[in-house]
Short mmCIF file of C-alpha atoms in Angstrom, two decimals:
data_model
loop_
_atom_site.label_atom_id
_atom_site.label_comp_id
_atom_site.label_asym_id
_atom_site.label_seq_id
_atom_site.Cartn_x
_atom_site.Cartn_y
_atom_site.Cartn_z
CA LEU A 185 -40.76 34.92 15.57
CA ALA A 186 -40.68 31.48 16.97
CA LYS A 187 -43.85 30.82 15.04
CA ALA A 188 -42.60 32.27 11.68
CA LYS A 189 -39.11 30.52 11.87
CA GLY A 190 -40.21 28.08 9.35
CA PHE A 191 -41.29 30.61 6.80
CA ILE A 192 -38.16 32.76 7.65
CA ARG A 193 -35.88 29.90 7.05
CA ALA A 194 -37.54 28.88 3.73
CA GLU A 195 -37.14 32.71 2.64
CA ILE A 196 -33.79 32.64 3.50
CA GLY A 197 -32.94 29.39 1.52
CA HIS A 198 -34.66 30.78 -1.48
CA ARG A 199 -33.07 34.19 -1.46
CA ILE A 200 -29.45 33.01 -1.03
CA ARG A 201 -30.13 29.86 -2.94
CA LEU A 202 -29.02 27.08 -0.42
CA ARG A 203 -29.78 23.59 -0.79
CA LYS A 204 -29.97 23.13 3.04
CA THR A 205 -30.72 26.10 5.20
CA PRO A 206 -29.37 25.77 8.82
CA GLU A 207 -31.95 25.67 11.56
CA ILE A 208 -32.86 29.14 13.11
CA ILE A 209 -32.82 29.41 16.84
CA PHE A 210 -34.32 32.57 18.48
CA GLU A 211 -32.87 33.36 22.04
CA PHE A 212 -33.82 36.33 24.16
CA ASP A 213 -30.89 38.58 24.61
CA GLU A 214 -30.55 40.08 28.14
CA SER A 215 -27.52 42.26 27.41
CA ILE A 216 -29.58 45.50 27.09
CA ASP A 217 -31.35 44.96 30.49
CA TYR A 218 -27.81 44.12 31.89
CA GLY A 219 -26.48 47.33 30.36
CA ASN A 220 -29.21 49.46 31.64
CA ARG A 221 -28.83 48.17 35.05
CA ILE A 222 -25.03 49.05 34.96
CA GLU A 223 -25.73 52.43 33.80
CA THR A 224 -28.18 53.06 36.52
CA LEU A 225 -25.54 51.91 39.09
CA LEU A 226 -23.01 54.16 37.65
CA HIS A 227 -25.28 57.09 37.64
CA GLN A 228 -26.11 56.42 41.22
CA LEU A 229 -22.63 56.20 42.18
CA HIS A 230 -21.84 59.52 40.32
CA THR A 231 -24.69 61.31 42.18
CA ASP A 232 -23.72 60.04 45.48
CA ASP A 233 -20.08 61.22 45.01
CA LYS A 234 -21.06 64.86 44.38
CA PRO A 235 -19.88 66.96 47.31
CA MET A 236 -22.50 68.50 49.57
CA GLU A 237 -22.97 72.22 49.45
CA ASN A 238 -21.91 73.88 52.59
CA ASP A 239 -23.47 76.95 53.61
CA GLU A 240 -21.10 77.45 56.54
CA GLU A 241 -18.54 79.84 55.29
#
């Protein structure tokens, strides 16, 4: 994407007919990895909280 940002910027400028198109900055979004980590931790907590089965009745 970084290599194509000039082309993307020009296409946006042509398609929405702007005289000056804002600069485009691409940043890596870590929120998906963060969300997956939280989901894993919650799943571990949930499985750890399950009561142990007792065969001594």
